[in-house]
């Protein structure tokens, strides 16, 4: 059998030392404090047993709340002969005489509820026996509210020995039970009484414990009611809400509960032990608890509390009708929330919508069950228009997983019931389903592509749908890379009017961003349109987040890295990882981090891969990170894979993802100059076909870098200087200056390198500023003991040049370059090129 004093070895040792002192002739007073159930009585009993074994005369007394009005009820347990206060002197004399014969231990448990006469008697005895072998041991609850004029310090004196009992630790609990000891400790704080009560229950609360706590609190006005209300409110238990829920000022009762150790001294208020809260709730009748949660939900709703807090209380108010909370439950969107919403009195449309939403949520976990629920609900609906509109609303909110296949089956089901005069509704459903499917894997995207021509040929009557058709035309131009001017014209026609829900569809969103990126006025028009949306149709993003992604992308395009980082970070942190829009924001943020030089932050952003369109952006950002980290082989692999995936989707336009530009640099770093030049000229041909300044300027940079043609680089620099793309302008200035310097035209190079340095520094593009700055200074800056030649070779390696290229530029042998790099690695304490960037910039 497990000892009830498990984990109390230190306390027993301290008490035994008091017995040793008493045997040596020194008396003492010890106070053992702790919350209810912490084991004070068990420790005092063990202390008494130990004292008896060592020859002590032991006198035991226990206070009781129901006897606190009986004068002498406690002290007479120590001395039955005591009649009144006039006998105290005689009692003191007898105790002293007895102590001279053998040591004495007086134990008084729960002294805080002793009667006043007994407290006076103890206060009288203690100082008169302190020079004798007498130990007085008192058990008391901490933070006790004194109800009469005799306080605990007056009984014990100013400096008693004090032992404050804490709960059992996790290791001790593990010896008591096979259940998770950490969870048991979390619930009970290791309080032995609560712990044993927990172990007797199957759940995490005990109605018996709740009833006992309720009875103990009755003597304190309002405490039981406030404790119940605090249990119902949980983490929402503020003073104002407690007062509203109880109907009276809860502050005095809260003070009492904190001092009694029921509530923790925190803001907002919490229970010291979750098991106590669970037990109070378990003791409440179901109907009472349900009604309390219903009132709590309404109070929180009126106080503008977060919707999920309100919804959690609505879930627990099962027996109370709360029609006003249906919207909150739908917004929460979980299976339980939607099932709870169906319990309310609903219109036919609302009931169908909620059933369909519930089926979609279930479909994510169990495809067949969710699919059957949605199909059955739509088939039962007698109004085909209602069924079609509800289905359309669901498809608009779909994102990932098997949603596209599910959406197609729903679309077929509802379209079959519509009539020829419902052509616009059919067009809308087909368009929405197409956008969802086209965002999926290559096979499904290509299958969906056959619907594009049908959608374009069929012009809807509804002006809003006509604008959506214009957006589709912009997508068509962007996919094939036919004409930037035509794509922008179609996109602006689409945005010329009120916001349309389909503008937030991930596939359309992904294309419109690069189409409108060349003119800040156009991209601003798009994000302003997105910001006017009444709700977020993306289940993974809060309202306004899509607009933030669009703004962050605009800032990135313009080179404002700091603001781009700010606007992209929030959607990435709060959105779902499998959401296409969040994936797009994640890839964009990773690129920003690379340009800021924050490589460690970029790395986890590009770890994921998948078959959505936006995963190509992630792979592209990963290639850029590897290239910036001097891992040109891995960068080339990622960038060429991006090209393969885009080709499989028939998306050659470099305006969408300029992967060729960075692959050119990766080829050069690998010494593949012919491959680099071929890819650069391919990019230039496609860029001229598209025709935007950004894309043509980037392609000209690629050609100039790969062919060492400063005239082409000068053309790129001049073109980008007239554009709003400041970071691209800085990059073109750097490459022009770099190649001019390699050709020995130092004076001409310096102008462009300084311009690149100043612009990059202003934009906080730290890696580019470092490269340009080093070249401006002639690479003379020494780092961590490197020689001038080692420093120069290391910095050229950081720029992506191969050993052969470095040797040709500096007129050295490849062996000499290798020796310089090996020496630099050794001095910098690194293993290779991949670590050079961080070492030189640290």
PDB file of C-alpha atoms in Angstrom, residues 548-672:
ATOM      1  CA  UNK A 548      -2.751  42.425 -47.139  1.00  0.00           C
ATOM      2  CA  UNK A 549      -1.145  39.762 -49.354  1.00  0.00           C
ATOM      3  CA  UNK A 550      -1.870  41.854 -52.453  1.00  0.00           C
ATOM      4  CA  UNK A 551      -0.386  44.951 -50.802  1.00  0.00           C
ATOM      5  CA  UNK A 552       2.671  43.033 -49.617  1.00  0.00           C
ATOM      6  CA  UNK A 553       3.209  41.763 -53.161  1.00  0.00           C
ATOM      7  CA  UNK A 554       2.911  45.325 -54.487  1.00  0.00           C
ATOM      8  CA  UNK A 555       5.487  46.582 -51.979  1.00  0.00           C
ATOM      9  CA  UNK A 556       7.814  43.727 -52.897  1.00  0.00           C
ATOM     10  CA  UNK A 557       7.483  44.513 -56.602  1.00  0.00           C
ATOM     11  CA  UNK A 558       8.356  48.137 -55.887  1.00  0.00           C
ATOM     12  CA  UNK A 559      11.340  47.139 -53.740  1.00  0.00           C
ATOM     13  CA  UNK A 560       9.936  48.297 -50.388  1.00  0.00           C
ATOM     14  CA  UNK A 561      11.165  45.205 -48.550  1.00  0.00           C
ATOM     15  CA  UNK A 562      10.400  46.388 -45.016  1.00  0.00           C
ATOM     16  CA  UNK A 563       6.731  47.034 -45.709  1.00  0.00           C
ATOM     17  CA  UNK A 564       6.458  43.923 -47.863  1.00  0.00           C
ATOM     18  CA  UNK A 565       7.784  41.879 -44.937  1.00  0.00           C
ATOM     19  CA  UNK A 566       5.248  43.461 -42.554  1.00  0.00           C
ATOM     20  CA  UNK A 567       2.232  42.957 -44.783  1.00  0.00           C
ATOM     21  CA  UNK A 568       3.092  39.366 -45.744  1.00  0.00           C
ATOM     22  CA  UNK A 569       4.041  38.140 -42.269  1.00  0.00           C
ATOM     23  CA  UNK A 570       0.590  38.352 -40.700  1.00  0.00           C
ATOM     24  CA  UNK A 571      -1.276  36.195 -43.273  1.00  0.00           C
ATOM     25  CA  UNK A 572       1.552  33.659 -43.203  1.00  0.00           C
ATOM     26  CA  UNK A 573       1.432  33.384 -39.403  1.00  0.00           C
ATOM     27  CA  UNK A 574      -2.362  33.276 -39.040  1.00  0.00           C
ATOM     28  CA  UNK A 575      -3.463  31.450 -42.203  1.00  0.00           C
ATOM     29  CA  UNK A 576      -3.649  27.709 -42.837  1.00  0.00           C
ATOM     30  CA  UNK A 577      -0.531  26.108 -44.266  1.00  0.00           C
ATOM     31  CA  UNK A 578      -2.452  24.277 -47.038  1.00  0.00           C
ATOM     32  CA  UNK A 579      -4.329  27.376 -48.232  1.00  0.00           C
ATOM     33  CA  UNK A 580      -3.303  28.441 -51.774  1.00  0.00           C
ATOM     34  CA  UNK A 581      -3.373  32.155 -50.911  1.00  0.00           C
ATOM     35  CA  UNK A 582      -1.241  31.528 -47.808  1.00  0.00           C
ATOM     36  CA  UNK A 583       1.192  29.442 -49.862  1.00  0.00           C
ATOM     37  CA  UNK A 584       1.519  32.327 -52.292  1.00  0.00           C
ATOM     38  CA  UNK A 585       2.147  34.760 -49.426  1.00  0.00           C
ATOM     39  CA  UNK A 586       4.669  32.336 -47.899  1.00  0.00           C
ATOM     40  CA  UNK A 587       6.647  32.106 -51.130  1.00  0.00           C
ATOM     41  CA  UNK A 588       6.587  35.890 -51.521  1.00  0.00           C
ATOM     42  CA  UNK A 589       7.716  36.368 -47.902  1.00  0.00           C
ATOM     43  CA  UNK A 590      10.554  33.892 -48.404  1.00  0.00           C
ATOM     44  CA  UNK A 591      11.768  35.915 -51.396  1.00  0.00           C
ATOM     45  CA  UNK A 592      11.636  39.089 -49.309  1.00  0.00           C
ATOM     46  CA  UNK A 593      13.667  37.384 -46.570  1.00  0.00           C
ATOM     47  CA  UNK A 594      16.278  36.300 -49.125  1.00  0.00           C
ATOM     48  CA  UNK A 595      16.578  39.875 -50.384  1.00  0.00           C
ATOM     49  CA  UNK A 596      16.827  41.169 -46.816  1.00  0.00           C
ATOM     50  CA  UNK A 597      19.564  38.635 -46.061  1.00  0.00           C
ATOM     51  CA  UNK A 598      17.441  36.780 -43.505  1.00  0.00           C
ATOM     52  CA  UNK A 599      18.273  33.324 -44.836  1.00  0.00           C
ATOM     53  CA  UNK A 600      17.551  31.446 -41.603  1.00  0.00           C
ATOM     54  CA  UNK A 601      14.033  32.865 -41.540  1.00  0.00           C
ATOM     55  CA  UNK A 602      13.453  32.020 -45.194  1.00  0.00           C
ATOM     56  CA  UNK A 603      14.500  28.359 -44.890  1.00  0.00           C
ATOM     57  CA  UNK A 604      11.440  26.986 -43.011  1.00  0.00           C
ATOM     58  CA  UNK A 605       9.114  28.937 -45.295  1.00  0.00           C
ATOM     59  CA  UNK A 606      10.179  26.946 -48.355  1.00  0.00           C
ATOM     60  CA  UNK A 607      10.287  23.468 -46.840  1.00  0.00           C
ATOM     61  CA  UNK A 608       6.864  22.368 -48.097  1.00  0.00           C
ATOM     62  CA  UNK A 609       6.059  20.987 -51.529  1.00  0.00           C
ATOM     63  CA  UNK A 610       2.861  19.787 -53.181  1.00  0.00           C
ATOM     64  CA  UNK A 611       0.773  19.774 -56.349  1.00  0.00           C
ATOM     65  CA  UNK A 612      -1.066  23.093 -56.115  1.00  0.00           C
ATOM     66  CA  UNK A 613      -0.166  25.898 -58.504  1.00  0.00           C
ATOM     67  CA  UNK A 614       1.240  27.959 -55.608  1.00  0.00           C
ATOM     68  CA  UNK A 615       3.667  25.181 -54.651  1.00  0.00           C
ATOM     69  CA  UNK A 616       5.578  26.164 -57.799  1.00  0.00           C
ATOM     70  CA  UNK A 617       6.105  29.592 -56.182  1.00  0.00           C
ATOM     71  CA  UNK A 618       7.408  27.857 -53.059  1.00  0.00           C
ATOM     72  CA  UNK A 619       9.869  25.806 -55.117  1.00  0.00           C
ATOM     73  CA  UNK A 620      11.005  28.961 -56.919  1.00  0.00           C
ATOM     74  CA  UNK A 621      11.642  30.750 -53.611  1.00  0.00           C
ATOM     75  CA  UNK A 622      13.603  27.712 -52.423  1.00  0.00           C
ATOM     76  CA  UNK A 623      15.805  27.913 -55.520  1.00  0.00           C
ATOM     77  CA  UNK A 624      16.432  31.608 -54.883  1.00  0.00           C
ATOM     78  CA  UNK A 625      17.421  30.866 -51.277  1.00  0.00           C
ATOM     79  CA  UNK A 626      19.876  28.167 -52.342  1.00  0.00           C
ATOM     80  CA  UNK A 627      21.392  30.435 -54.974  1.00  0.00           C
ATOM     81  CA  UNK A 628      21.850  33.232 -52.429  1.00  0.00           C
ATOM     82  CA  UNK A 629      23.463  30.705 -50.074  1.00  0.00           C
ATOM     83  CA  UNK A 630      26.021  29.679 -52.718  1.00  0.00           C
ATOM     84  CA  UNK A 631      24.380  26.278 -53.248  1.00  0.00           C
ATOM     85  CA  UNK A 632      24.196  26.700 -57.002  1.00  0.00           C
ATOM     86  CA  UNK A 633      23.743  23.015 -57.815  1.00  0.00           C
ATOM     87  CA  UNK A 634      20.662  22.676 -55.617  1.00  0.00           C
ATOM     88  CA  UNK A 635      19.368  26.053 -56.798  1.00  0.00           C
ATOM     89  CA  UNK A 636      19.615  24.993 -60.435  1.00  0.00           C
ATOM     90  CA  UNK A 637      17.774  21.759 -59.693  1.00  0.00           C
ATOM     91  CA  UNK A 638      14.878  23.640 -58.038  1.00  0.00           C
ATOM     92  CA  UNK A 639      14.665  26.351 -60.681  1.00  0.00           C
ATOM     93  CA  UNK A 640      14.672  23.904 -63.589  1.00  0.00           C
ATOM     94  CA  UNK A 641      11.939  21.923 -61.825  1.00  0.00           C
ATOM     95  CA  UNK A 642       9.905  25.136 -61.643  1.00  0.00           C
ATOM     96  CA  UNK A 643      10.332  25.475 -65.387  1.00  0.00           C
ATOM     97  CA  UNK A 644       9.195  21.894 -65.974  1.00  0.00           C
ATOM     98  CA  UNK A 645       6.074  22.347 -63.856  1.00  0.00           C
ATOM     99  CA  UNK A 646       5.142  25.588 -65.596  1.00  0.00           C
ATOM    100  CA  UNK A 647       5.694  23.986 -69.003  1.00  0.00           C
ATOM    101  CA  UNK A 648       3.421  21.093 -68.024  1.00  0.00           C
ATOM    102  CA  UNK A 649       0.712  23.664 -67.290  1.00  0.00           C
ATOM    103  CA  UNK A 650       1.494  25.515 -70.544  1.00  0.00           C
ATOM    104  CA  UNK A 651       2.553  28.679 -68.687  1.00  0.00           C
ATOM    105  CA  UNK A 652       5.744  29.977 -70.364  1.00  0.00           C
ATOM    106  CA  UNK A 653       5.259  33.642 -69.416  1.00  0.00           C
ATOM    107  CA  UNK A 654       8.285  34.928 -67.414  1.00  0.00           C
ATOM    108  CA  UNK A 655       6.018  37.574 -65.862  1.00  0.00           C
ATOM    109  CA  UNK A 656       4.447  34.854 -63.700  1.00  0.00           C
ATOM    110  CA  UNK A 657       7.671  33.456 -62.225  1.00  0.00           C
ATOM    111  CA  UNK A 658      11.041  34.728 -63.535  1.00  0.00           C
ATOM    112  CA  UNK A 659      12.780  31.410 -62.873  1.00  0.00           C
ATOM    113  CA  UNK A 660      15.033  31.619 -65.966  1.00  0.00           C
ATOM    114  CA  UNK A 661      16.749  34.787 -64.684  1.00  0.00           C
ATOM    115  CA  UNK A 662      18.008  33.026 -61.556  1.00  0.00           C
ATOM    116  CA  UNK A 663      18.668  29.742 -63.384  1.00  0.00           C
ATOM    117  CA  UNK A 664      21.030  31.703 -65.649  1.00  0.00           C
ATOM    118  CA  UNK A 665      23.081  32.713 -62.608  1.00  0.00           C
ATOM    119  CA  UNK A 666      23.008  29.141 -61.270  1.00  0.00           C
ATOM    120  CA  UNK A 667      24.236  27.826 -64.637  1.00  0.00           C
ATOM    121  CA  UNK A 668      27.075  30.359 -64.611  1.00  0.00           C
ATOM    122  CA  UNK A 669      28.057  29.336 -61.098  1.00  0.00           C
ATOM    123  CA  UNK A 670      28.289  25.758 -62.387  1.00  0.00           C
ATOM    124  CA  UNK A 671      30.376  26.876 -65.366  1.00  0.00           C
ATOM    125  CA  UNK A 672      27.573  26.199 -67.883  1.00  0.00           C
TER     126      UNK A 672
END
